mmCIF file of C-alpha atoms and ligand atoms in Angstrom:
data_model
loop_
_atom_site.group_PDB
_atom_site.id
_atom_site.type_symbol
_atom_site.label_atom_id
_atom_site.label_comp_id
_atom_site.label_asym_id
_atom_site.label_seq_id
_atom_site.Cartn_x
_atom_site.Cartn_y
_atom_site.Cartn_z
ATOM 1 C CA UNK A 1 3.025 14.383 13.785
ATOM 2 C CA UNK A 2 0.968 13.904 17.015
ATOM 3 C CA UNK A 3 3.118 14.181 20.190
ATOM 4 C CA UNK A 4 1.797 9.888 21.013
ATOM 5 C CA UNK A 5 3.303 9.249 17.446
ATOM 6 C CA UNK A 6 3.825 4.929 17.839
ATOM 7 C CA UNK A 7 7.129 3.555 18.045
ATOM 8 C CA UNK A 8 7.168 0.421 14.914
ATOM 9 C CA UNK A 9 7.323 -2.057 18.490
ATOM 10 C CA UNK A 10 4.007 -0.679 19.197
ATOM 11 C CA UNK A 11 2.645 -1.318 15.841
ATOM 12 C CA UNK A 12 4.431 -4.397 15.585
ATOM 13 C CA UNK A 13 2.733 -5.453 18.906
ATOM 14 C CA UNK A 14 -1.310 -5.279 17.538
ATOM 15 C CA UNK A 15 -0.803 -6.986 14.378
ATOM 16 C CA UNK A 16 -1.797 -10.424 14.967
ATOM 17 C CA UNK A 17 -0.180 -13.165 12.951
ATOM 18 C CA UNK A 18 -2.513 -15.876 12.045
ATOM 19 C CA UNK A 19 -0.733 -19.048 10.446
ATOM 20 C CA UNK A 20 -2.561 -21.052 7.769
ATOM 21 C CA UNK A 21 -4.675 -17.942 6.501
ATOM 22 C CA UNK A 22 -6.355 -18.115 3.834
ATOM 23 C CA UNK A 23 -4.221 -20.757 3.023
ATOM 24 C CA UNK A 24 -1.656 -23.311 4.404
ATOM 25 C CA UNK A 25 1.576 -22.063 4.560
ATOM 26 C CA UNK A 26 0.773 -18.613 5.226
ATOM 27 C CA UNK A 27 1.354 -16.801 7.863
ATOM 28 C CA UNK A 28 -1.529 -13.741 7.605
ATOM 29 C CA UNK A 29 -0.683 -10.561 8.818
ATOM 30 C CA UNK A 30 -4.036 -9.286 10.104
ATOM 31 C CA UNK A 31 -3.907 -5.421 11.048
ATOM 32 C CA UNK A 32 -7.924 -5.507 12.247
ATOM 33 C CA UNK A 33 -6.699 -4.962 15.922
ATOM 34 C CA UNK A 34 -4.482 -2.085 14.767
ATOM 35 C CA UNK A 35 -7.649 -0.270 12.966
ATOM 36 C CA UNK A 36 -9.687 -0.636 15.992
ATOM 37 C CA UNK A 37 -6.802 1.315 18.455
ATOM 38 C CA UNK A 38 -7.662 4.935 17.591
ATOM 39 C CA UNK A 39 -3.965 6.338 18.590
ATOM 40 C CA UNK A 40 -2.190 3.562 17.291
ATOM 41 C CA UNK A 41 -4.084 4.160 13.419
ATOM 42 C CA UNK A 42 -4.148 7.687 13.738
ATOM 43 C CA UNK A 43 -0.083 7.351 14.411
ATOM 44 C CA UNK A 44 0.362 5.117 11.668
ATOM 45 C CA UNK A 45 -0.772 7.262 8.826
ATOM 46 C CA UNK A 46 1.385 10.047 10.606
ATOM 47 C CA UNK A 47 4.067 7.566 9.823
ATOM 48 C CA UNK A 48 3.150 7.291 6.820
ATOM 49 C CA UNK A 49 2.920 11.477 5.602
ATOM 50 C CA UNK A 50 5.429 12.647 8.013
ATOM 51 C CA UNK A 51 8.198 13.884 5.643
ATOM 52 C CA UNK A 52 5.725 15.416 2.693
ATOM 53 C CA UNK A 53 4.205 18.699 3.569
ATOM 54 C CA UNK A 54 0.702 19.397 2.431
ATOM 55 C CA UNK A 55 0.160 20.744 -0.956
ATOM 56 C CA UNK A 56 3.246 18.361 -1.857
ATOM 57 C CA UNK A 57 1.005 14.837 -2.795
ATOM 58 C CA UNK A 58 -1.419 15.862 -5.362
ATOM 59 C CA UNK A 59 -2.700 11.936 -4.772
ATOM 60 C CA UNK A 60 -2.311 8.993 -3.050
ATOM 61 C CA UNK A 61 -2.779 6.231 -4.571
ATOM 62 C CA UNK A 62 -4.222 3.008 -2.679
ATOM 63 C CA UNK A 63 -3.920 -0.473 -3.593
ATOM 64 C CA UNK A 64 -7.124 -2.823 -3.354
ATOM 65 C CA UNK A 65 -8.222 -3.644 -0.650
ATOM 66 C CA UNK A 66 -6.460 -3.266 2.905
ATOM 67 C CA UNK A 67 -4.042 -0.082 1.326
ATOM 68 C CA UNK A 68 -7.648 1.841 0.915
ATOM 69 C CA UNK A 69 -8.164 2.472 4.611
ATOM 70 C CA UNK A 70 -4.378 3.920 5.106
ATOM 71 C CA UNK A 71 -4.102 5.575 1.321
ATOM 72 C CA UNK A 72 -7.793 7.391 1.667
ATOM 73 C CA UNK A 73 -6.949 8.520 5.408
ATOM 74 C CA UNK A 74 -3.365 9.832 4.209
ATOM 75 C CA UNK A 75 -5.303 11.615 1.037
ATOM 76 C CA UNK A 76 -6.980 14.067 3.452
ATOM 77 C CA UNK A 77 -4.409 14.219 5.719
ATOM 78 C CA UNK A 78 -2.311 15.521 2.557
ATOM 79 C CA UNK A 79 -4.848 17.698 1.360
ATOM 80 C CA UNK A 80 -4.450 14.951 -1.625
ATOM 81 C CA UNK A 81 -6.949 13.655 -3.758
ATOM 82 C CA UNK A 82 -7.506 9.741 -3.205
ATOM 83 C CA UNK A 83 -7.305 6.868 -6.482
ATOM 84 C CA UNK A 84 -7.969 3.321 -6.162
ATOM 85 C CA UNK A 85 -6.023 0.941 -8.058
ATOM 86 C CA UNK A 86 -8.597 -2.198 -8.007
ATOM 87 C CA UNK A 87 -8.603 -5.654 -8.720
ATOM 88 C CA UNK A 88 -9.329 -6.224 -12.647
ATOM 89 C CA UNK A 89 -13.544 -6.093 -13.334
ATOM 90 C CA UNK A 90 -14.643 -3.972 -10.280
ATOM 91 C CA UNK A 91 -13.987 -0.526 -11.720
ATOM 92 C CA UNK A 92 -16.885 0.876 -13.540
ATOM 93 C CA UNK A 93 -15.277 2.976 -16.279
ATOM 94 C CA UNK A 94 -12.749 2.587 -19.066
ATOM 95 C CA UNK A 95 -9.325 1.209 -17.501
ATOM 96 C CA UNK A 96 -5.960 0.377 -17.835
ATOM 97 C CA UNK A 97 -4.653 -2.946 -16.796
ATOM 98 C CA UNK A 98 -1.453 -4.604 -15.743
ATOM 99 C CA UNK A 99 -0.924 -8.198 -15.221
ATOM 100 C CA UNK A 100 1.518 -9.641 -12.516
ATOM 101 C CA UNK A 101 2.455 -13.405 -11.772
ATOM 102 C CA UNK A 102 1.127 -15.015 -8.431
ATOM 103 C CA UNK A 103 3.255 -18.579 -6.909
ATOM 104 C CA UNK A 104 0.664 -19.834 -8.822
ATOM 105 C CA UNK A 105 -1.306 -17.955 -11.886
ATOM 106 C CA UNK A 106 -1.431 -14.416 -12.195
ATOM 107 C CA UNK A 107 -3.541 -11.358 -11.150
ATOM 108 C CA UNK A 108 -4.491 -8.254 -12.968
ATOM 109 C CA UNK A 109 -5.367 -4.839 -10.992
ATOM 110 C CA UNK A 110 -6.431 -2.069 -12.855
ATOM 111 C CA UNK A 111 -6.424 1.685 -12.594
ATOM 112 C CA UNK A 112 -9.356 4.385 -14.504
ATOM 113 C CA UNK A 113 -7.348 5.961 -17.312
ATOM 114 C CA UNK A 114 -8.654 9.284 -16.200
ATOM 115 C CA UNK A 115 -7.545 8.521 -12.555
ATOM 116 C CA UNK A 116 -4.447 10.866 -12.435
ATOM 117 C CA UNK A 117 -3.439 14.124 -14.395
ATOM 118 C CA UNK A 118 0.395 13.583 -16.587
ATOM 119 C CA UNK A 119 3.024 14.601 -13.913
ATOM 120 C CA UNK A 120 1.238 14.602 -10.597
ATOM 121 C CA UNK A 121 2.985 13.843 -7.983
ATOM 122 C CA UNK A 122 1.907 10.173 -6.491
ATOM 123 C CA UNK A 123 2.133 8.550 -3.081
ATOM 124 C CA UNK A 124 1.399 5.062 -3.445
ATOM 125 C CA UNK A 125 0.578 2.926 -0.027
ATOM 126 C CA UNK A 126 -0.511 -0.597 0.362
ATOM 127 C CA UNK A 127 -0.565 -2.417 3.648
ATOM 128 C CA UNK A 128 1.742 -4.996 3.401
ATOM 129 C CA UNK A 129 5.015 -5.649 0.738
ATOM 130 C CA UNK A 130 5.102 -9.709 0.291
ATOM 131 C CA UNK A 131 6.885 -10.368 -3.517
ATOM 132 C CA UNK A 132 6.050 -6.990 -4.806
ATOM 133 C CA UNK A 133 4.163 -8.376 -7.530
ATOM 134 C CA UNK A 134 1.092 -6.089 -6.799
ATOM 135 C CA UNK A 135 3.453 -3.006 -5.733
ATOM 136 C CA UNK A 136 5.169 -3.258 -8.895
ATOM 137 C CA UNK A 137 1.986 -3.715 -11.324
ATOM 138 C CA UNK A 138 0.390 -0.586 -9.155
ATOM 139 C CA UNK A 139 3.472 1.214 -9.933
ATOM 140 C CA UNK A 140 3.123 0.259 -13.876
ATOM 141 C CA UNK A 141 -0.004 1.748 -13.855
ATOM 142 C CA UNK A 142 0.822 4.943 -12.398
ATOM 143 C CA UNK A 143 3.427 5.159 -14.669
ATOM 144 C CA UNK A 144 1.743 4.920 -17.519
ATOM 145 C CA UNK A 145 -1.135 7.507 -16.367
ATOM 146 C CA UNK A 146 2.267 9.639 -16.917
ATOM 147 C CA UNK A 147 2.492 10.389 -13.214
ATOM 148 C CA UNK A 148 5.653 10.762 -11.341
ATOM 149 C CA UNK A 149 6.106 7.913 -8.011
ATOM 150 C CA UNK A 150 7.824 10.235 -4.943
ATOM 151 C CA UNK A 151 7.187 7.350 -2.895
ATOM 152 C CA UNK A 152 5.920 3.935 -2.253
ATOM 153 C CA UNK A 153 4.731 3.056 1.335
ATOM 154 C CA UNK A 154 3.451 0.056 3.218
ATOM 155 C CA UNK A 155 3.031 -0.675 6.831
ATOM 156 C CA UNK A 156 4.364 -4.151 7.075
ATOM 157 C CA UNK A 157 7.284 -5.973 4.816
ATOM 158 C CA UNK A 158 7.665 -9.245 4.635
ATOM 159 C CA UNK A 159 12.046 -9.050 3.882
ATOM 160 C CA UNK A 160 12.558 -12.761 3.625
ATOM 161 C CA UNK A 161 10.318 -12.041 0.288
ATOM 162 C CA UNK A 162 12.485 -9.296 -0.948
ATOM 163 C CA UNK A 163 10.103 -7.935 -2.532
ATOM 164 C CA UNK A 164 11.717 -4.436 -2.726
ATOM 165 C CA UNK A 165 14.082 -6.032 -5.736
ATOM 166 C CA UNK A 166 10.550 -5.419 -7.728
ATOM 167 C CA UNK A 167 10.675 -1.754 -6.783
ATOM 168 C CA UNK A 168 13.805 -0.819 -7.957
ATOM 169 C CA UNK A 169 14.116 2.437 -8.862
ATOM 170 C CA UNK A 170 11.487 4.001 -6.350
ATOM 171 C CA UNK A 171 11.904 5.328 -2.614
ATOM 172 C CA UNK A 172 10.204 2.328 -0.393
ATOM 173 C CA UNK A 173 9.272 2.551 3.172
ATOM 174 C CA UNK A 174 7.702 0.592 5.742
ATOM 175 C CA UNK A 175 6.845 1.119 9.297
ATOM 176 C CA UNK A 176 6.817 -2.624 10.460
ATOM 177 C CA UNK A 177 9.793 -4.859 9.247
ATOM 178 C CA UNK A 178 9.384 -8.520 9.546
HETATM 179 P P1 AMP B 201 2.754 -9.315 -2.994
HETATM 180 O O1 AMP B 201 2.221 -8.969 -4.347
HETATM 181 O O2 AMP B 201 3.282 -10.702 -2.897
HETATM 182 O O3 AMP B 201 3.745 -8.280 -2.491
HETATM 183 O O4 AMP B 201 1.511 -9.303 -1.993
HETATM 184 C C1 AMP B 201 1.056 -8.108 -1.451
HETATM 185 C C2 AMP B 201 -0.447 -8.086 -1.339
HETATM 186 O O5 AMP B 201 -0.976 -9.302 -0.831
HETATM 187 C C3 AMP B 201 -0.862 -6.974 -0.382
HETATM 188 O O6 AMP B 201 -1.949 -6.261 -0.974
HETATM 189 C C4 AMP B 201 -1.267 -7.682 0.883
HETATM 190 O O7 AMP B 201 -2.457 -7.149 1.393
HETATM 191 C C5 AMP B 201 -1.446 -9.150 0.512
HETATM 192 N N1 AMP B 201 -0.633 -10.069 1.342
HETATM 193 C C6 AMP B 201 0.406 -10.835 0.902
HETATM 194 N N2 AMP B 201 0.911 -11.584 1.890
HETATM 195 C C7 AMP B 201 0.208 -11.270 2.993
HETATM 196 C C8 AMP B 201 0.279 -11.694 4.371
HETATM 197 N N3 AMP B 201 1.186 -12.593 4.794
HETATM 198 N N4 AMP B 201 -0.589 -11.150 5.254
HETATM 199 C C9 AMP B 201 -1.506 -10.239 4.843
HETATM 200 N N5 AMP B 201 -1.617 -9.800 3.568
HETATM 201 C C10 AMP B 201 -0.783 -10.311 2.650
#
């Protein structure tokens, strides 16, 4: 960890709510102003990897699209490899799918079924935990690549959502509580 490591108030302080985005109702969390403050990102994803040494992760695993940016920074910060999970139809090769239900509808994200080895060890980091709908499909998937979950990791969480009740069963951490 840097010696300028954030405090969560810092972090907390650049994310910039705006209400009504990208629809009415919500209230979007929008971490732009956070990427753009070099020591404040930089501290975040040592947030993020503090407690796992390298040569611990053998990949972190990203969710599409924001939990890219932190998962593929973490990756080499781990000496890890990096695997998208993306949203269903934008991955080029053969690929395992998991459905999840939306307030209204349902998603599908998808992972390559090549995309981790059977009992690696998996860090899985998205930005933000709302219902845990997409944490908990991601999670399916990594399961069923027959890898093992040590953690999964988000900067913001959105506890009036409880969206940890999804995750059962796995450590979950994030740096900003709301
Ligand atoms: P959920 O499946 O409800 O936990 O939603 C989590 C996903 O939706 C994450 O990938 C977030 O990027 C995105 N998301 C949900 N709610 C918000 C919000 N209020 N602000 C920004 N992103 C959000």
């Amino acid at each position: 960890m840097t010696e300028t490591c954030p405090t969560p108030s810092e972090i907390e302080s650049v994310i910039r709510n705006v209400p009504d985005f990208p629809k009415p109702g919500i209230q979007f969390k929008d971490i732009t102003p956070l990427l753009a403050d070099a020591r404040l990102f930089s501290g975040c994803i040592d947030l993020l990897t503090d407690h796992f040494k390298p040569g611990t992760v053998d990949a972190v695993v990203g969710i599409d699209a924001r939990g890219f940016i932190f998962a593929a920074a973490a990756a080499v910060k781990l000496q890890a490899g990096f695997v998208p999970i993306r949203k269903k139809g934008k991955l080029p090769y053969q690929t395992h799918e998991q459905e999840y239900e939306l307030e209204y509808g349902t998603a599908t994200v998808a992972v390559h079924i090549d995309a981790l080895k059977p009992g690696s060890r998996v860090l899985l980091l998205d930005d933000l935990l709302a219902t845990g709908g997409t944490a908990a499909a991601a999670a399916a998937l990594v399961q069923r690549l027959g890898a093992h979950i040590l953690e999964i990791s988000f900067l913001i969480e959105l506890s009036f959502l409880h969206g940890r009740e999804k995750l059962k069963g796995y450590p979950v951490r994030s740096l900003v509580v709301y």
